[in-house]
Amino acid sequence: MRTVVTFGTFDVFHVGHLRVIERAAALGDRLVVGVSADALNLAKKDRLPVFSEGERLAIIAALKPVDAVFLEESLERKRSYLIEHGADVLVMGDDWAGKFDEFDDICEVVYLPRTPAISTTALIEKISGTL
Ligand code: C2G
């Protein structure tokens, strides 16, 4: 049983999120997703996500390729999350390329290319512009 773990905010869920989840799941037998907490986003990005952590966890947990979800409360706890969830592979988008190589002593680290031309920020701007 090869367990894949990935992390993300997944706010205003879109097809770029879906594609990375599908590609992550295809790298193993079981996919566990760490969804970043509202407080973590506020601290790191200076704004709260549009959808709350409870809503984002519910959306991710309902996806067919996802076997389990957990709340990512601290960026500094990645190593313990990986151990706790039995990661054989850590998958991140290539916006994080090289940033998690330190975990290659406990699991394989894979960076996947982002889906072009779609982002939560662009969607928020597009929607705000139409109101
Ligand atoms: N993604 C993608 N293509 C896009 C947009 C996003 O492949 N067009 C991927 C990202 O690379 C990431 C995942 O979707 O793997 C979630 O993206 P974000 O919600 O932006 O996640 P982020 O805020 O970078 O994660 O420990 C990391 C934190 O959880 C933050």
Short mmCIF file of C-alpha atoms and ligand atoms in Angstrom, two decimals:
data_model
loop_
_atom_site.label_atom_id
_atom_site.label_comp_id
_atom_site.label_asym_id
_atom_site.label_seq_id
_atom_site.Cartn_x
_atom_site.Cartn_y
_atom_site.Cartn_z
CA MET A 1 0.00 0.00 0.00
CA ARG A 2 1.66 3.20 -1.23
CA THR A 3 0.33 6.32 0.54
CA VAL A 4 0.51 9.72 -1.14
CA VAL A 5 0.15 12.90 0.91
CA THR A 6 -0.44 16.37 -0.52
CA PHE A 7 -1.19 19.76 1.03
CA GLY A 8 -3.08 22.84 -0.06
CA THR A 9 -5.62 25.50 0.77
CA PHE A 10 -7.98 24.54 -2.08
CA ASP A 11 -10.00 27.75 -1.68
CA VAL A 12 -12.67 28.45 -4.34
CA PHE A 13 -12.17 24.90 -5.66
CA HIS A 14 -11.35 24.79 -9.37
CA VAL A 15 -10.14 22.39 -12.06
CA GLY A 16 -6.44 23.10 -11.30
CA HIS A 17 -7.06 21.74 -7.80
CA LEU A 18 -8.91 18.73 -9.20
CA ARG A 19 -6.09 17.91 -11.65
CA VAL A 20 -3.37 18.00 -9.01
CA ILE A 21 -5.46 15.75 -6.74
CA GLU A 22 -6.08 13.29 -9.57
CA ARG A 23 -2.40 13.22 -10.55
CA ALA A 24 -1.33 12.84 -6.90
CA ALA A 25 -3.74 9.91 -6.42
CA ALA A 26 -2.36 8.19 -9.53
CA LEU A 27 1.08 8.03 -7.88
CA GLY A 28 -0.08 5.59 -5.20
CA ASP A 29 -2.89 3.46 -3.75
CA ARG A 30 -4.18 5.87 -1.13
CA LEU A 31 -4.36 9.69 -1.11
CA VAL A 32 -4.37 11.76 2.08
CA VAL A 33 -4.85 15.54 1.76
CA GLY A 34 -3.77 18.14 4.33
CA VAL A 35 -6.07 21.17 4.02
CA SER A 36 -4.54 24.34 5.42
CA ALA A 37 -6.29 25.94 8.38
CA ASP A 38 -7.96 29.37 8.23
CA ALA A 39 -5.52 30.70 10.87
CA LEU A 40 -2.55 29.46 8.84
CA ASN A 41 -3.80 31.35 5.76
CA LEU A 42 -4.43 34.49 7.78
CA ALA A 43 -0.90 34.33 9.18
CA LYS A 44 0.85 33.52 5.87
CA LYS A 45 -1.26 35.36 3.28
CA ASP A 46 -2.80 38.07 5.42
CA ARG A 47 -6.34 37.18 4.43
CA LEU A 48 -8.90 34.53 5.30
CA PRO A 49 -9.92 32.06 2.58
CA VAL A 50 -13.32 32.65 0.92
CA PHE A 51 -14.48 29.22 2.16
CA SER A 52 -13.90 28.18 5.77
CA GLU A 53 -11.64 25.27 6.68
CA GLY A 54 -14.70 23.16 7.51
CA GLU A 55 -16.17 23.80 4.06
CA ARG A 56 -12.84 23.19 2.28
CA LEU A 57 -12.30 19.95 4.23
CA ALA A 58 -15.83 18.77 3.30
CA ILE A 59 -15.29 19.49 -0.41
CA ILE A 60 -11.91 17.70 -0.55
CA ALA A 61 -13.15 14.74 1.51
CA ALA A 62 -16.04 14.22 -0.93
CA LEU A 63 -13.75 13.80 -3.97
CA LYS A 64 -13.50 10.29 -5.39
CA PRO A 65 -9.65 10.14 -5.49
CA VAL A 66 -9.34 11.27 -1.84
CA ASP A 67 -9.20 8.65 0.92
CA ALA A 68 -8.66 10.87 3.96
CA VAL A 69 -8.26 14.54 4.92
CA PHE A 70 -6.75 16.36 7.88
CA LEU A 71 -6.31 19.99 8.91
CA GLU A 72 -2.84 21.44 8.30
CA GLU A 73 -2.39 23.83 11.21
CA SER A 74 1.30 24.64 10.86
CA LEU A 75 3.75 24.70 7.93
CA GLU A 76 6.50 23.75 10.37
CA ARG A 77 4.81 20.46 11.25
CA LYS A 78 5.12 18.92 7.76
CA ARG A 79 7.56 16.23 8.87
CA SER A 80 5.29 15.02 11.68
CA TYR A 81 2.21 15.12 9.42
CA LEU A 82 4.06 12.98 6.86
CA ILE A 83 5.07 10.42 9.51
CA GLU A 84 1.64 10.45 11.19
CA HIS A 85 -0.16 9.77 7.89
CA GLY A 86 2.34 7.14 6.70
CA ALA A 87 3.47 9.05 3.59
CA ASP A 88 5.45 7.11 1.00
CA VAL A 89 5.20 10.04 -1.40
CA LEU A 90 4.81 13.80 -0.79
CA VAL A 91 3.25 15.62 -3.75
CA MET A 92 3.37 19.41 -4.09
CA GLY A 93 2.68 21.79 -6.96
CA ASP A 94 5.81 23.08 -8.67
CA ASP A 95 5.22 26.53 -7.19
CA TRP A 96 6.90 24.82 -4.20
CA ALA A 97 9.71 23.20 -6.28
CA GLY A 98 12.76 22.38 -4.14
CA LYS A 99 11.12 23.66 -0.92
CA PHE A 100 10.41 20.22 0.54
CA ASP A 101 13.48 18.26 -0.56
CA GLU A 102 14.49 17.92 3.11
CA PHE A 103 11.80 15.23 3.50
CA ASP A 104 13.41 12.89 0.97
CA ASP A 105 14.88 10.93 3.91
CA ILE A 106 11.37 9.71 4.87
CA CYS A 107 9.46 9.69 1.57
CA GLU A 108 9.71 10.36 -2.14
CA VAL A 109 9.15 14.06 -2.93
CA VAL A 110 7.38 14.88 -6.20
CA TYR A 111 6.55 18.33 -7.62
CA LEU A 112 3.79 18.40 -10.24
CA PRO A 113 3.40 21.18 -12.80
CA ARG A 114 0.50 23.54 -12.11
CA THR A 115 -2.46 23.65 -14.48
CA PRO A 116 -1.91 26.81 -16.55
CA ALA A 117 -4.15 29.88 -16.60
CA ILE A 118 -6.28 29.22 -13.52
CA SER A 119 -5.91 30.34 -9.94
CA THR A 120 -8.06 31.21 -6.94
CA THR A 121 -6.80 34.82 -7.07
CA ALA A 122 -7.69 35.18 -10.78
CA LEU A 123 -11.15 33.68 -10.11
CA ILE A 124 -11.81 36.08 -7.23
CA GLU A 125 -10.78 39.01 -9.46
CA LYS A 126 -12.95 37.77 -12.33
CA ILE A 127 -16.00 37.30 -10.10
CA SER A 128 -15.55 40.66 -8.36
CA GLY A 129 -15.28 42.37 -11.76
CA THR A 130 -18.67 41.04 -12.86
CA LEU A 131 -20.60 42.29 -9.82
N1 C2G B 1 -2.61 24.01 -8.28
C1 C2G B 1 -2.38 23.57 -9.59
N2 C2G B 1 -2.74 24.36 -10.63
C2 C2G B 1 -3.32 25.56 -10.43
C3 C2G B 1 -3.57 26.02 -9.13
C4 C2G B 1 -3.20 25.21 -8.04
O1 C2G B 1 -1.83 22.47 -9.81
N3 C2G B 1 -3.63 26.30 -11.48
C5 C2G B 1 -2.21 23.15 -7.15
C6 C2G B 1 -1.09 23.76 -6.31
O2 C2G B 1 0.17 23.59 -6.94
C7 C2G B 1 -1.23 22.95 -5.04
C8 C2G B 1 -2.75 22.70 -4.95
O3 C2G B 1 -3.27 22.95 -6.26
O4 C2G B 1 -0.56 21.72 -5.15
C9 C2G B 1 -3.42 23.61 -3.94
O5 C2G B 1 -3.11 24.96 -4.28
P1 C2G B 1 -3.29 26.09 -3.18
O6 C2G B 1 -4.64 26.02 -2.61
O7 C2G B 1 -2.81 27.39 -3.77
O8 C2G B 1 -2.29 25.58 -2.04
P2 C2G B 1 -1.23 26.41 -1.26
O9 C2G B 1 -1.89 27.59 -0.64
O10 C2G B 1 -0.02 26.60 -2.12
O11 C2G B 1 -0.82 25.38 -0.07
O12 C2G B 1 1.64 23.32 2.85
C10 C2G B 1 1.24 24.14 1.79
C11 C2G B 1 0.00 24.89 2.14
O13 C2G B 1 -1.06 24.03 2.42
C12 C2G B 1 -0.38 25.92 1.10
#
